[in-house]
mmCIF file of C-alpha atoms in Angstrom:
data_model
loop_
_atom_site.group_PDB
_atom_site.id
_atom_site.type_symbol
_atom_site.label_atom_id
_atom_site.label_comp_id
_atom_site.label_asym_id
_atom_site.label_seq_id
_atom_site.Cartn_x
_atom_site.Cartn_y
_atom_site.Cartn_z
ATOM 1 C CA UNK A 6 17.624 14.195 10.542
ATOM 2 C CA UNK A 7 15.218 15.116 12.938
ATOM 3 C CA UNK A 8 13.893 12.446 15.501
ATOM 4 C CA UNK A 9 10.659 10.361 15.045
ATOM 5 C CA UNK A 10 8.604 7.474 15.829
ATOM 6 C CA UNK A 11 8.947 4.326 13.698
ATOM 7 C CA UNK A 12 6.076 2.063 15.042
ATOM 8 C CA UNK A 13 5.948 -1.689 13.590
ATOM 9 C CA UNK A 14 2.971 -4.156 14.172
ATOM 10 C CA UNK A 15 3.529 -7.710 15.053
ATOM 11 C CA UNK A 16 1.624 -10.866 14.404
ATOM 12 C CA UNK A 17 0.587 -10.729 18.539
ATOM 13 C CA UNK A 18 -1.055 -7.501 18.083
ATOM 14 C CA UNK A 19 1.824 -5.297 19.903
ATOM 15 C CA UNK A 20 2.749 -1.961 18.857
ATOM 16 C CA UNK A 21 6.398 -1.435 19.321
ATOM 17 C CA UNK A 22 8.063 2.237 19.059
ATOM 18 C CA UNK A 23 11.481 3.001 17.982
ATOM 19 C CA UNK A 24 13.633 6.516 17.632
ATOM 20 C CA UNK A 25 14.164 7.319 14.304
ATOM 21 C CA UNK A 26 17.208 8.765 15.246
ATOM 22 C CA UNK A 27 19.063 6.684 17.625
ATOM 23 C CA UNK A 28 16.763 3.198 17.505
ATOM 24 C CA UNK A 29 15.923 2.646 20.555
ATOM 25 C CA UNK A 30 12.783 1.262 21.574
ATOM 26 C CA UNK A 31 10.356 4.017 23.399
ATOM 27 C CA UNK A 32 7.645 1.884 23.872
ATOM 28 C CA UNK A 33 5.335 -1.302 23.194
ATOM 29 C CA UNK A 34 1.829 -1.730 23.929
ATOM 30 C CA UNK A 35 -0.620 -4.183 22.592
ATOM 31 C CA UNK A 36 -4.054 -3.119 21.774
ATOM 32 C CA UNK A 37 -5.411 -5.603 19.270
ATOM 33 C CA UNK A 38 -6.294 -9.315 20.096
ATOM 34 C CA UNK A 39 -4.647 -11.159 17.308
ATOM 35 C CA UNK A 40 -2.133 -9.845 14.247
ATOM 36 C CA UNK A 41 -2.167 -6.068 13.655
ATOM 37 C CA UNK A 42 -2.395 -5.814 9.648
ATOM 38 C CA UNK A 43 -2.405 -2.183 8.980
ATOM 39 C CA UNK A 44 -0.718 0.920 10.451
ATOM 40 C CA UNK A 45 -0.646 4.879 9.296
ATOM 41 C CA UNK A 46 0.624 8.086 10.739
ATOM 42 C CA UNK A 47 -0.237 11.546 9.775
ATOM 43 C CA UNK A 48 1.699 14.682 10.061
ATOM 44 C CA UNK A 49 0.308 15.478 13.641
ATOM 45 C CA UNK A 50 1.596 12.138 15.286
ATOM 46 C CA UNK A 51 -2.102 10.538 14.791
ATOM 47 C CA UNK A 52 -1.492 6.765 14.505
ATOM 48 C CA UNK A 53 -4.082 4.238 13.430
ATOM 49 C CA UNK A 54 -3.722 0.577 13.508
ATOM 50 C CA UNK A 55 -5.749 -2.715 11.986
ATOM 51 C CA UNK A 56 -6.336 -5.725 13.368
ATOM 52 C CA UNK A 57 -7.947 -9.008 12.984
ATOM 53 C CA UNK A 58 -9.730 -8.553 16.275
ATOM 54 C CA UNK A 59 -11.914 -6.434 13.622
ATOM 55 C CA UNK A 60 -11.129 -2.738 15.352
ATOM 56 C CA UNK A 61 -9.251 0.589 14.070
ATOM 57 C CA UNK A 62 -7.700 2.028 16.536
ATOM 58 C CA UNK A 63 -6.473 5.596 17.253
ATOM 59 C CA UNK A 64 -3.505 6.899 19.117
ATOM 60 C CA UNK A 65 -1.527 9.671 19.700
ATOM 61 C CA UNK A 66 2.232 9.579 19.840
ATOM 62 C CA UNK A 67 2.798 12.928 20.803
ATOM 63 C CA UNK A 68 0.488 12.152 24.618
ATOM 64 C CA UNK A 69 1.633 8.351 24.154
ATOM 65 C CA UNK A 70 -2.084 7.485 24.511
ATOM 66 C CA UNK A 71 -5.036 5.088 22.991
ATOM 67 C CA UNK A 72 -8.202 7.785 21.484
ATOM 68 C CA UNK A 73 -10.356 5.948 20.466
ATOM 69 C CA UNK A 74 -11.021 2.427 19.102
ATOM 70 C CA UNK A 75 -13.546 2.143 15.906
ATOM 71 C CA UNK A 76 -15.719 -1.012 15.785
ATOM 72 C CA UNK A 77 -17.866 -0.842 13.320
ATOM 73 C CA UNK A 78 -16.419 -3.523 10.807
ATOM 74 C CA UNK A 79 -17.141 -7.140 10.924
ATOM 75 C CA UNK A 80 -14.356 -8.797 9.958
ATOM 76 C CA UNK A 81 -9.845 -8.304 9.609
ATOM 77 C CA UNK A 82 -9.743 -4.606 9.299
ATOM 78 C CA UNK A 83 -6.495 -5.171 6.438
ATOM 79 C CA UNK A 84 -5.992 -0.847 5.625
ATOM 80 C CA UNK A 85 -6.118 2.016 7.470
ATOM 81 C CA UNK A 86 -5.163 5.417 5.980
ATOM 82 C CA UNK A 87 -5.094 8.851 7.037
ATOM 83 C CA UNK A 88 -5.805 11.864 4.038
ATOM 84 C CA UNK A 89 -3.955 14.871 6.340
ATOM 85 C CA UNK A 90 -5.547 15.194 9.357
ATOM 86 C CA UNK A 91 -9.199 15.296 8.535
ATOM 87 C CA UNK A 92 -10.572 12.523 7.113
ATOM 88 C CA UNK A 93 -9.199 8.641 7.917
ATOM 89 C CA UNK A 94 -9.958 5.722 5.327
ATOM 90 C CA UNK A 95 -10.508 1.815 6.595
ATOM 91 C CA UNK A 96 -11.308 -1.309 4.450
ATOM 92 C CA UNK A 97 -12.582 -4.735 5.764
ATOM 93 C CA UNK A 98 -12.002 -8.841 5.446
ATOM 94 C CA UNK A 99 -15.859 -7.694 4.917
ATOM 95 C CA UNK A 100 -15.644 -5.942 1.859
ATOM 96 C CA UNK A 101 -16.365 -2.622 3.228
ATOM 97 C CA UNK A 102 -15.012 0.672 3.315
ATOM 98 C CA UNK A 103 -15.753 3.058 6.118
ATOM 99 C CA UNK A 104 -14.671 7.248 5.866
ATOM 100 C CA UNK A 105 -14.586 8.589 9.208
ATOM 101 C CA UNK A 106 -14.360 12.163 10.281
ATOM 102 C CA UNK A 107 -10.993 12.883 12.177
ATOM 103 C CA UNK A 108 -12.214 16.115 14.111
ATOM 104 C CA UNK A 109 -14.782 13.538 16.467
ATOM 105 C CA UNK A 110 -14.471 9.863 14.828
ATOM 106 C CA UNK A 111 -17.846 10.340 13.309
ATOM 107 C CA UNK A 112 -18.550 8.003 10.306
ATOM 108 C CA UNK A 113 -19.196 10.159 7.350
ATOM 109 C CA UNK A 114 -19.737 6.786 5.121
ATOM 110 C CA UNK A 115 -19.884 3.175 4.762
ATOM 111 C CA UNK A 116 -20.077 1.247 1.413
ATOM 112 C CA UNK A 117 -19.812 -2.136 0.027
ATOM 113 C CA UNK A 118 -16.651 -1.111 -1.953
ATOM 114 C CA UNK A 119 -15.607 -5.203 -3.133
ATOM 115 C CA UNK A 120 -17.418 -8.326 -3.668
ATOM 116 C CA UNK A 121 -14.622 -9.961 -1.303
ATOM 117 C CA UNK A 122 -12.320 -8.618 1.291
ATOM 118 C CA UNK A 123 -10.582 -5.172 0.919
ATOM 119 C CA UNK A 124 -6.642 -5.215 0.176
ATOM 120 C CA UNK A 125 -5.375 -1.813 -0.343
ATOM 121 C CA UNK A 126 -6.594 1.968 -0.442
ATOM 122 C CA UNK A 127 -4.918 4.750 -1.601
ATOM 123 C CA UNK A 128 -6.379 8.286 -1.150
ATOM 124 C CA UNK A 129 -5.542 10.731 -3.838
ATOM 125 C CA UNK A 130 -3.420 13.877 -2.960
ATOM 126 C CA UNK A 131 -6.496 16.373 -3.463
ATOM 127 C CA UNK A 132 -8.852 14.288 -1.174
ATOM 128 C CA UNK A 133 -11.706 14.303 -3.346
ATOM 129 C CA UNK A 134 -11.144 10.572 -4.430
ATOM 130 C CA UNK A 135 -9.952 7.058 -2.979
ATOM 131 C CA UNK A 136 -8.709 4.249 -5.245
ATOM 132 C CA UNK A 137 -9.712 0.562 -3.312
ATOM 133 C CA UNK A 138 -8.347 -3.250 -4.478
ATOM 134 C CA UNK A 139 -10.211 -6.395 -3.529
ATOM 135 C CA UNK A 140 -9.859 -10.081 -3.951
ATOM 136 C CA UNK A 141 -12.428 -10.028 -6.534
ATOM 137 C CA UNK A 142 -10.317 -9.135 -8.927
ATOM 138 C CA UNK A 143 -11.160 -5.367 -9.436
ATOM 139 C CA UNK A 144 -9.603 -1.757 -8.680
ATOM 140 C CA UNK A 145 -12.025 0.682 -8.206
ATOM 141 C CA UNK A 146 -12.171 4.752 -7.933
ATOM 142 C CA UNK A 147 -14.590 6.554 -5.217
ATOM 143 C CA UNK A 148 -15.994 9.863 -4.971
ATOM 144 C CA UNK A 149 -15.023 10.703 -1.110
ATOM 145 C CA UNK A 150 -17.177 13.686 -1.512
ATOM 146 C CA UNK A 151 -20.008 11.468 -2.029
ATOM 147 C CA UNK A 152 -19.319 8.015 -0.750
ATOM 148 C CA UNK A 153 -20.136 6.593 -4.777
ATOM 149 C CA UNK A 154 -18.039 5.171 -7.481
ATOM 150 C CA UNK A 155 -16.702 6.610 -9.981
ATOM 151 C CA UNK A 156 -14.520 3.924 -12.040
ATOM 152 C CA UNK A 157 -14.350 0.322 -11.925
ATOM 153 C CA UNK A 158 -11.202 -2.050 -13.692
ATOM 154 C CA UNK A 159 -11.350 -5.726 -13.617
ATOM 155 C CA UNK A 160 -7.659 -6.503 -13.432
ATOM 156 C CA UNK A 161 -6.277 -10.732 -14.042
ATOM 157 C CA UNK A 162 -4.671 -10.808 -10.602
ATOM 158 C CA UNK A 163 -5.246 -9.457 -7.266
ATOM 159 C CA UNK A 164 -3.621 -6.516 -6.417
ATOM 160 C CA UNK A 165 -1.904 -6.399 -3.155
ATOM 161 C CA UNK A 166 -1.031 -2.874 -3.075
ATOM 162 C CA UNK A 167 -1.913 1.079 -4.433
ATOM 163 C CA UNK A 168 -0.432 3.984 -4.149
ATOM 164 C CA UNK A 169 -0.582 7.529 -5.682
ATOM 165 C CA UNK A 170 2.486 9.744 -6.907
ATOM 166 C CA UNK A 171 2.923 12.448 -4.904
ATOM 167 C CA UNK A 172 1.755 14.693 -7.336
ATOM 168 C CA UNK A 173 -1.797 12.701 -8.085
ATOM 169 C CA UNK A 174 -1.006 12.281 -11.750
ATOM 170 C CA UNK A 175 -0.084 8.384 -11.656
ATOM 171 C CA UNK A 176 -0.940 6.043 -9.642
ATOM 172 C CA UNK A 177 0.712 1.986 -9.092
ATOM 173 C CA UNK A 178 -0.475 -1.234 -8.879
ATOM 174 C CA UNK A 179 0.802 -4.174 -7.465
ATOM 175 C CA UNK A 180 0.244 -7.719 -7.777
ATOM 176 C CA UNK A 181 2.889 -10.687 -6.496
ATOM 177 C CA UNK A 182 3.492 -10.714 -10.230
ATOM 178 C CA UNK A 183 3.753 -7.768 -12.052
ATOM 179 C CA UNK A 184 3.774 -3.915 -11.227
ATOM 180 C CA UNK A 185 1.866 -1.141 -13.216
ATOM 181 C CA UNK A 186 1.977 2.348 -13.192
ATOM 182 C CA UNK A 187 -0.674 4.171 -14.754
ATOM 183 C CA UNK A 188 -0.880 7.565 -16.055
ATOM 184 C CA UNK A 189 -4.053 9.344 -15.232
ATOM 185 C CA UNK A 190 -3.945 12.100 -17.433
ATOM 186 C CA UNK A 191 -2.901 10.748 -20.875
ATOM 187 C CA UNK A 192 -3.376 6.634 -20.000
ATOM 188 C CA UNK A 193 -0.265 5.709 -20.826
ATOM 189 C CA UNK A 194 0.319 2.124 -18.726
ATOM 190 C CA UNK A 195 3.913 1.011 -18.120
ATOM 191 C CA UNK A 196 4.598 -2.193 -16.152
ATOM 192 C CA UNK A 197 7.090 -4.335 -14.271
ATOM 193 C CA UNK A 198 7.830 -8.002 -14.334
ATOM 194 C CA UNK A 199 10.193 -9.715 -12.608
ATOM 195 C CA UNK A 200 12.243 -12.527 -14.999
ATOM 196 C CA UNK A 201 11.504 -15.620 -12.559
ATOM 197 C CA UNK A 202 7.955 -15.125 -13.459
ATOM 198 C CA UNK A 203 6.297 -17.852 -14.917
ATOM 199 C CA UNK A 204 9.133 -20.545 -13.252
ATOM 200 C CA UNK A 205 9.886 -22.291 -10.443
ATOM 201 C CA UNK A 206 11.668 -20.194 -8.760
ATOM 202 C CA UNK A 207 9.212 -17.147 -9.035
ATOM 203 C CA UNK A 208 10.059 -14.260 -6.081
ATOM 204 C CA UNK A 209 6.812 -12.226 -5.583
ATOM 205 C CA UNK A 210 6.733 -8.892 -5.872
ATOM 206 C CA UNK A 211 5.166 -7.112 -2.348
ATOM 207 C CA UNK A 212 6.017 -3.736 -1.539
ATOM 208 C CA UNK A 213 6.209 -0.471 -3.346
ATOM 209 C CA UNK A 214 6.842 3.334 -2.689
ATOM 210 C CA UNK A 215 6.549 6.610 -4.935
ATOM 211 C CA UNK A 216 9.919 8.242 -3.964
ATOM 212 C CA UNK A 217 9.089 10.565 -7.032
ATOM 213 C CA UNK A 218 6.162 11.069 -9.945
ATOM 214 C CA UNK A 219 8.896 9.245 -11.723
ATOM 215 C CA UNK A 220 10.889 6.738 -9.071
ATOM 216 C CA UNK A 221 9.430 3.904 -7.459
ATOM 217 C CA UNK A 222 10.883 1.491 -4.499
ATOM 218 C CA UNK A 223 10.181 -1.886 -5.518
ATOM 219 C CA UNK A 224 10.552 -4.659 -2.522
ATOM 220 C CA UNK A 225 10.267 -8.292 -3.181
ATOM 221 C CA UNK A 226 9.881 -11.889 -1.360
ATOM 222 C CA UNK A 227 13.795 -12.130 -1.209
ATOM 223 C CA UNK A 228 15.059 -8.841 0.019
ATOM 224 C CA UNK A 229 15.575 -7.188 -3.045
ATOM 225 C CA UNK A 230 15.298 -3.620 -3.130
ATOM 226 C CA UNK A 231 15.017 -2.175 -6.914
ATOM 227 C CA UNK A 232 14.746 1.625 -8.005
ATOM 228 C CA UNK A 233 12.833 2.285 -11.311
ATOM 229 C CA UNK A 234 12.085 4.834 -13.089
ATOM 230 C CA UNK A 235 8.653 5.940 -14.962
ATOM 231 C CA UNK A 236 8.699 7.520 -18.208
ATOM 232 C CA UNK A 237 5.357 8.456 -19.579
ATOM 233 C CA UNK A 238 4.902 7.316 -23.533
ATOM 234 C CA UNK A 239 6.917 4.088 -22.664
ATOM 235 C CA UNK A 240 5.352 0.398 -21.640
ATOM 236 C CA UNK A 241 7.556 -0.646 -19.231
ATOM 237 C CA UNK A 242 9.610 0.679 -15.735
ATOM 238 C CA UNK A 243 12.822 0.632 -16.405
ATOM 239 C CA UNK A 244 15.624 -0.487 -13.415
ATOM 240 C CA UNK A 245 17.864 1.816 -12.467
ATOM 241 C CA UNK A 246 19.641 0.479 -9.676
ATOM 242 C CA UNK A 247 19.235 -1.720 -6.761
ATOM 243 C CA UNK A 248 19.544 -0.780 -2.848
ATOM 244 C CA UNK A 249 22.754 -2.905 -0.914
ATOM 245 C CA UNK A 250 22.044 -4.970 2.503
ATOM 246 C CA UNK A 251 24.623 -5.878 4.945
ATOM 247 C CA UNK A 252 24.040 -9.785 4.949
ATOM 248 C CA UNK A 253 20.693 -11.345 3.504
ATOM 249 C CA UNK A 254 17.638 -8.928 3.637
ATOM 250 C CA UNK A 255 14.448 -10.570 4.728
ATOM 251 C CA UNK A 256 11.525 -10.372 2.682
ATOM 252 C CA UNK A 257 10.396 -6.640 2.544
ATOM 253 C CA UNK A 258 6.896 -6.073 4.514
ATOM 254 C CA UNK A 259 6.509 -2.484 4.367
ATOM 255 C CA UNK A 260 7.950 0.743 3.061
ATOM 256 C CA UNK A 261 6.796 4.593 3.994
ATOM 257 C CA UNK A 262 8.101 7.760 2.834
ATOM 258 C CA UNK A 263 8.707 10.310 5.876
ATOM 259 C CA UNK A 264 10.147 13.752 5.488
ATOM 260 C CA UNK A 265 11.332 15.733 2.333
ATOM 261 C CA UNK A 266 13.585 18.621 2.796
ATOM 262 C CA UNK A 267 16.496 20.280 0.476
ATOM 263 C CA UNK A 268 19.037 17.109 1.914
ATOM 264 C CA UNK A 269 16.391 14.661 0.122
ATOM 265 C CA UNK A 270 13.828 12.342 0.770
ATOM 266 C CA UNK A 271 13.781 10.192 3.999
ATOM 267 C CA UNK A 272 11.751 6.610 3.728
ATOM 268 C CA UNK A 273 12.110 3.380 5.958
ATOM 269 C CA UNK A 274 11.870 -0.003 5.006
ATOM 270 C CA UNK A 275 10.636 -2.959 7.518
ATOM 271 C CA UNK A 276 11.540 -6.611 6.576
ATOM 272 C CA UNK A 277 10.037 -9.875 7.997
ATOM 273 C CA UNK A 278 12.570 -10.641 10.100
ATOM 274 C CA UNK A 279 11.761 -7.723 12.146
ATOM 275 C CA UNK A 280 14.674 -5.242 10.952
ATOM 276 C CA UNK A 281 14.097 -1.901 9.496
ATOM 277 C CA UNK A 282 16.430 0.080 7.296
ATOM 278 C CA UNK A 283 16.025 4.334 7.231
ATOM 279 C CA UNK A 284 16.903 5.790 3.942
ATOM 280 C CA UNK A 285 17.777 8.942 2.680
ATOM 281 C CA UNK A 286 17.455 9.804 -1.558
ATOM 282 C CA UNK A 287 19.874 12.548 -1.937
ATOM 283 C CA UNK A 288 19.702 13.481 -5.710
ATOM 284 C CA UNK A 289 19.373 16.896 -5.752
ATOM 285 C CA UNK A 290 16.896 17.672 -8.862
ATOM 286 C CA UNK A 291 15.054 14.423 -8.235
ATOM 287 C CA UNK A 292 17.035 12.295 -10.830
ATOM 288 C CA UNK A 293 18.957 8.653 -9.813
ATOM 289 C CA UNK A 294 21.309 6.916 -12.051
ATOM 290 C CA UNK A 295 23.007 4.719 -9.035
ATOM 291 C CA UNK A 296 22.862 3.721 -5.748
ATOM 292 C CA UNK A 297 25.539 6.344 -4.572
ATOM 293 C CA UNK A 298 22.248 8.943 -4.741
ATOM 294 C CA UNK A 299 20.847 6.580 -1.657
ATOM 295 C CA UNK A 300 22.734 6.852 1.760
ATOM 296 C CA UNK A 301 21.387 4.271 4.661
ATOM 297 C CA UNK A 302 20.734 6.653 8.025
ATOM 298 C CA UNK A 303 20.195 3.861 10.095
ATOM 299 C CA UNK A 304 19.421 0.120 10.744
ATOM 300 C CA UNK A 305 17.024 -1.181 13.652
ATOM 301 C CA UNK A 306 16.566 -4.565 14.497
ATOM 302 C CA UNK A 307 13.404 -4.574 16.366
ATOM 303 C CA UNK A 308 13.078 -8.907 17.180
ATOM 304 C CA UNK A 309 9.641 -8.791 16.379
ATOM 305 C CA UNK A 310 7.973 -10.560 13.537
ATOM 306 C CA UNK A 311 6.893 -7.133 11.677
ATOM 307 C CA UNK A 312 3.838 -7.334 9.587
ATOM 308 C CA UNK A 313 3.266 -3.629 8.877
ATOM 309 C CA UNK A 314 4.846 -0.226 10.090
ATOM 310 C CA UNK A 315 4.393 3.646 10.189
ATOM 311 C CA UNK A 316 6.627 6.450 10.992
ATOM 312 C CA UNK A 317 6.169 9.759 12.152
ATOM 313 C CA UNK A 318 8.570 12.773 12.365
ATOM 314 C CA UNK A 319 8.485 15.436 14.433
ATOM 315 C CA UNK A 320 9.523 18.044 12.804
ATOM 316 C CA UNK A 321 6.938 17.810 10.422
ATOM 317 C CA UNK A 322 4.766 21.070 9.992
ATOM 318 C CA UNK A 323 1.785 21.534 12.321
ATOM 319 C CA UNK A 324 -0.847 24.113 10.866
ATOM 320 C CA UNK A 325 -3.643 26.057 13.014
ATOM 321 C CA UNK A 326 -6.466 23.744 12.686
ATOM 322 C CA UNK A 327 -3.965 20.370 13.558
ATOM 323 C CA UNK A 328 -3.259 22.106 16.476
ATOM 324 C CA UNK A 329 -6.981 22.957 17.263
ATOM 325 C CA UNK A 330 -7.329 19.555 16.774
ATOM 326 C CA UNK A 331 -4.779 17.884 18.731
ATOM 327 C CA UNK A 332 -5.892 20.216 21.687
ATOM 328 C CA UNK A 333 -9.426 18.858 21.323
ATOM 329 C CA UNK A 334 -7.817 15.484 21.155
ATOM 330 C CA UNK A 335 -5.674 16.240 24.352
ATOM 331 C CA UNK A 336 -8.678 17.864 26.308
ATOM 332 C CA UNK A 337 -11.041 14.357 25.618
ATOM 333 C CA UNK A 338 -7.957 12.171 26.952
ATOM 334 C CA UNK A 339 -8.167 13.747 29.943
ATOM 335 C CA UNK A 340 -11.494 13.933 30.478
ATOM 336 C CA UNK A 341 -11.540 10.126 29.458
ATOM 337 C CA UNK A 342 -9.063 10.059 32.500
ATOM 338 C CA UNK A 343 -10.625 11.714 34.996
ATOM 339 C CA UNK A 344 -13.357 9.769 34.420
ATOM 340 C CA UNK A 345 -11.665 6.531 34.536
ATOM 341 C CA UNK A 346 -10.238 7.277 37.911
ATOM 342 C CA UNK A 347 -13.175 8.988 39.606
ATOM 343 C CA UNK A 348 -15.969 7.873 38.019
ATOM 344 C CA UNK A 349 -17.568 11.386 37.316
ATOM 345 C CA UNK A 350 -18.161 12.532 34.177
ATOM 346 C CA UNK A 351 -16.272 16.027 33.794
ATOM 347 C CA UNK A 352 -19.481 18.778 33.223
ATOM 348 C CA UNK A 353 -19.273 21.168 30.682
ATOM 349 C CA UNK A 354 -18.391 24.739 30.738
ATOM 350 C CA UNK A 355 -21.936 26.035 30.043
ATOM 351 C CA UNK A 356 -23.445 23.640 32.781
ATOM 352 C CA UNK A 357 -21.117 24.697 35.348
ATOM 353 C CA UNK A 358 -22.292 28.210 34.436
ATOM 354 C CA UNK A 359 -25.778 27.529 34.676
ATOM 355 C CA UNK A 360 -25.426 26.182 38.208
ATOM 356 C CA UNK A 361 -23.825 28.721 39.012
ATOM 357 C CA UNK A 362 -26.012 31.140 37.103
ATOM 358 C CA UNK A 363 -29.173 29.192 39.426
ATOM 359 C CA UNK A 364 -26.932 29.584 42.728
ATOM 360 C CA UNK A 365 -26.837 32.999 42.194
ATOM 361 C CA UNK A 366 -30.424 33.673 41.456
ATOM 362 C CA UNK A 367 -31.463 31.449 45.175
ATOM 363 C CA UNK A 368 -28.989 33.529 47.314
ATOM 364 C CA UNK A 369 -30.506 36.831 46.302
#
């Protein structure tokens, strides 16, 4: 496996970085006053982080320096999401969800998207539209294109989590209760329930990841990792296996998938206690009747209290206009520089040329 960044937020607002590879720690930093709620990578090594000090902000792990920092919510900013490298997603405490422009951090649109605050948003493969989940009890479906709705569910819990198959053709839900997948071409629904639910000793459900269109990750408030499968025409997810821990596993946090390649498919897990586990899916055709088709790469304890986490690879494909991008990105850091340190403002090209264009004109 290739190196990488695994970044995890902590209830102080620090960033802390971590190999991929080897797990050691290549940096920390702490930008947000307060817990950091929210992180997301993108294929480029574009990291964005939310806080409850009400800010997105932007970094780049390639440089190992801050962008930008986006202030235009009011309130926790509780998901952040990149769709590639050209548009970026954030949701409020506020109830609002803003679509910013990656190219020059331009907002492109801001809408009331929830009654209450904004949980979860998942963009859909094809960028066109966003799914969003609120405390008031609703999942709805926006035109990106447009900044409108397009679909609205009322739903009988709140939904903690979305996500989309990597395909676009299902996507899950997922309350501390139950989990549903849902079938967006025929409507077939199939759903999850733990058996403690309804008792006293109910374990809520709070993490999930599309390894396939058909294979979920399902992480719960007691460690528990569970693979199961989707089957459309059926009502419910069927378990297939479940994931070993050395010791007790802390309640799972987070989960991300990384890198796909012809070895498998490569996803981390972060508990609360601060200790991420690297996975690798190894099935071959995509298929996974046990857990000998799941190897553990690694195991990082980071001692911080980890309340969300990214990851970024870096062998992950870079196309023409990412790398435009990133140099425009590199270029305004160190502008942003030299005009931290000198207190000049760097001039532009086609000034410089017209000074020297009026220079010119006086000495003849």
């Amino acid at each position: 496996m290739a190196d990488g960044v695994i970044v995890v937020g902590t209830y102080e607002g620090a960033l802390l970085g971590f190999s991929a590879k080897e797990g050691k720690q290549k940096f920390g930093y702490a930008p947000h006053q307060g817990c950091v709620k929210a992180l997301h990578c993108n294929k480029i090594g574009r990291l964005v982080s939310g806080g409850a000090d009400h800010s997105a902000k932007l970094f780049d792990l390639k440089l190992g320096v801050e962008l930008v920092s986006l202030q235009e919510h009011d309130d926790t900013v509780n998901c952040v999401e990149f769709w590639r490298t050209t548009t970026l997603v954030t949701g409020s405490n506020d109830g609002y969800v803003c679509i910013w422009r990656c190219h020059d951090w331009e907002m492109l649109f801001k809408f009331h998207a929830h009654k209450s605050a904004v949980v979860s948003v998942a963009v859909h493969p094809s960028g066109r539209i966003m799914a969003s989940c609120g405390r008031d009890l609703s999942v709805r479906l926006w035109d990106l294109t447009r900044g409108t709705s397009a679909a609205h569910l009322s739903i009988e819990t709140v939904a903690e989590a979305l996500e989309w198959s990597p395909s676009g053709n299902h996507i899950a839900v997922l309350s501390a209760r139950e989990l549903s997948v849902l079938d967006a071409k025929t409507g077939d629904l199939a759903k999850f329930s733990d058996s403690s639910v309804g008792t006293f000793l109910h374990v809520p459900l709070t993490a999930l990841l599309f390894l396939t269109d058909e294979l979920v990750v399902l992480g719960d408030g007691k460690g528990e990792l569970r693979i199961l499968r989707f089957t459309p025409g059926t009502s419910s997810l069927q378990v297939v296996c479940s994931l070993p821990a050395e010791g007790n596993r802390a309640r799972i946090k987070s989960m991300t998938r990384t890198t796909e390649d012809d070895a498998g498919v490569v996803f981390v897990v972060g508990t609360s206690s601060g200790v991420v586990e690297i996975w690798r899916f190894t099935a071959v055709d995509g298929s996974a009747t046990d857990s000998s088709t799941f190897k553990q790469l690694l195991e990082v304890n980071t001692g911080a209290r980890l309340t969300c986490m990214a990851a970024w690879m870096e062998d992950a494909v870079e196309t023409k206009a990412s790398k435009r991008m990133r140099m425009r990105h590199r270029k305004a850091a160190e502008k942003s520089a030299v005009t931290a340190a000198t207190g000049v403002k760097p001039q532009k090209k086609t000034q410089v040329r017209k000074q020297n264009q009026k220079g010119r004109r006086r000495n003849k």
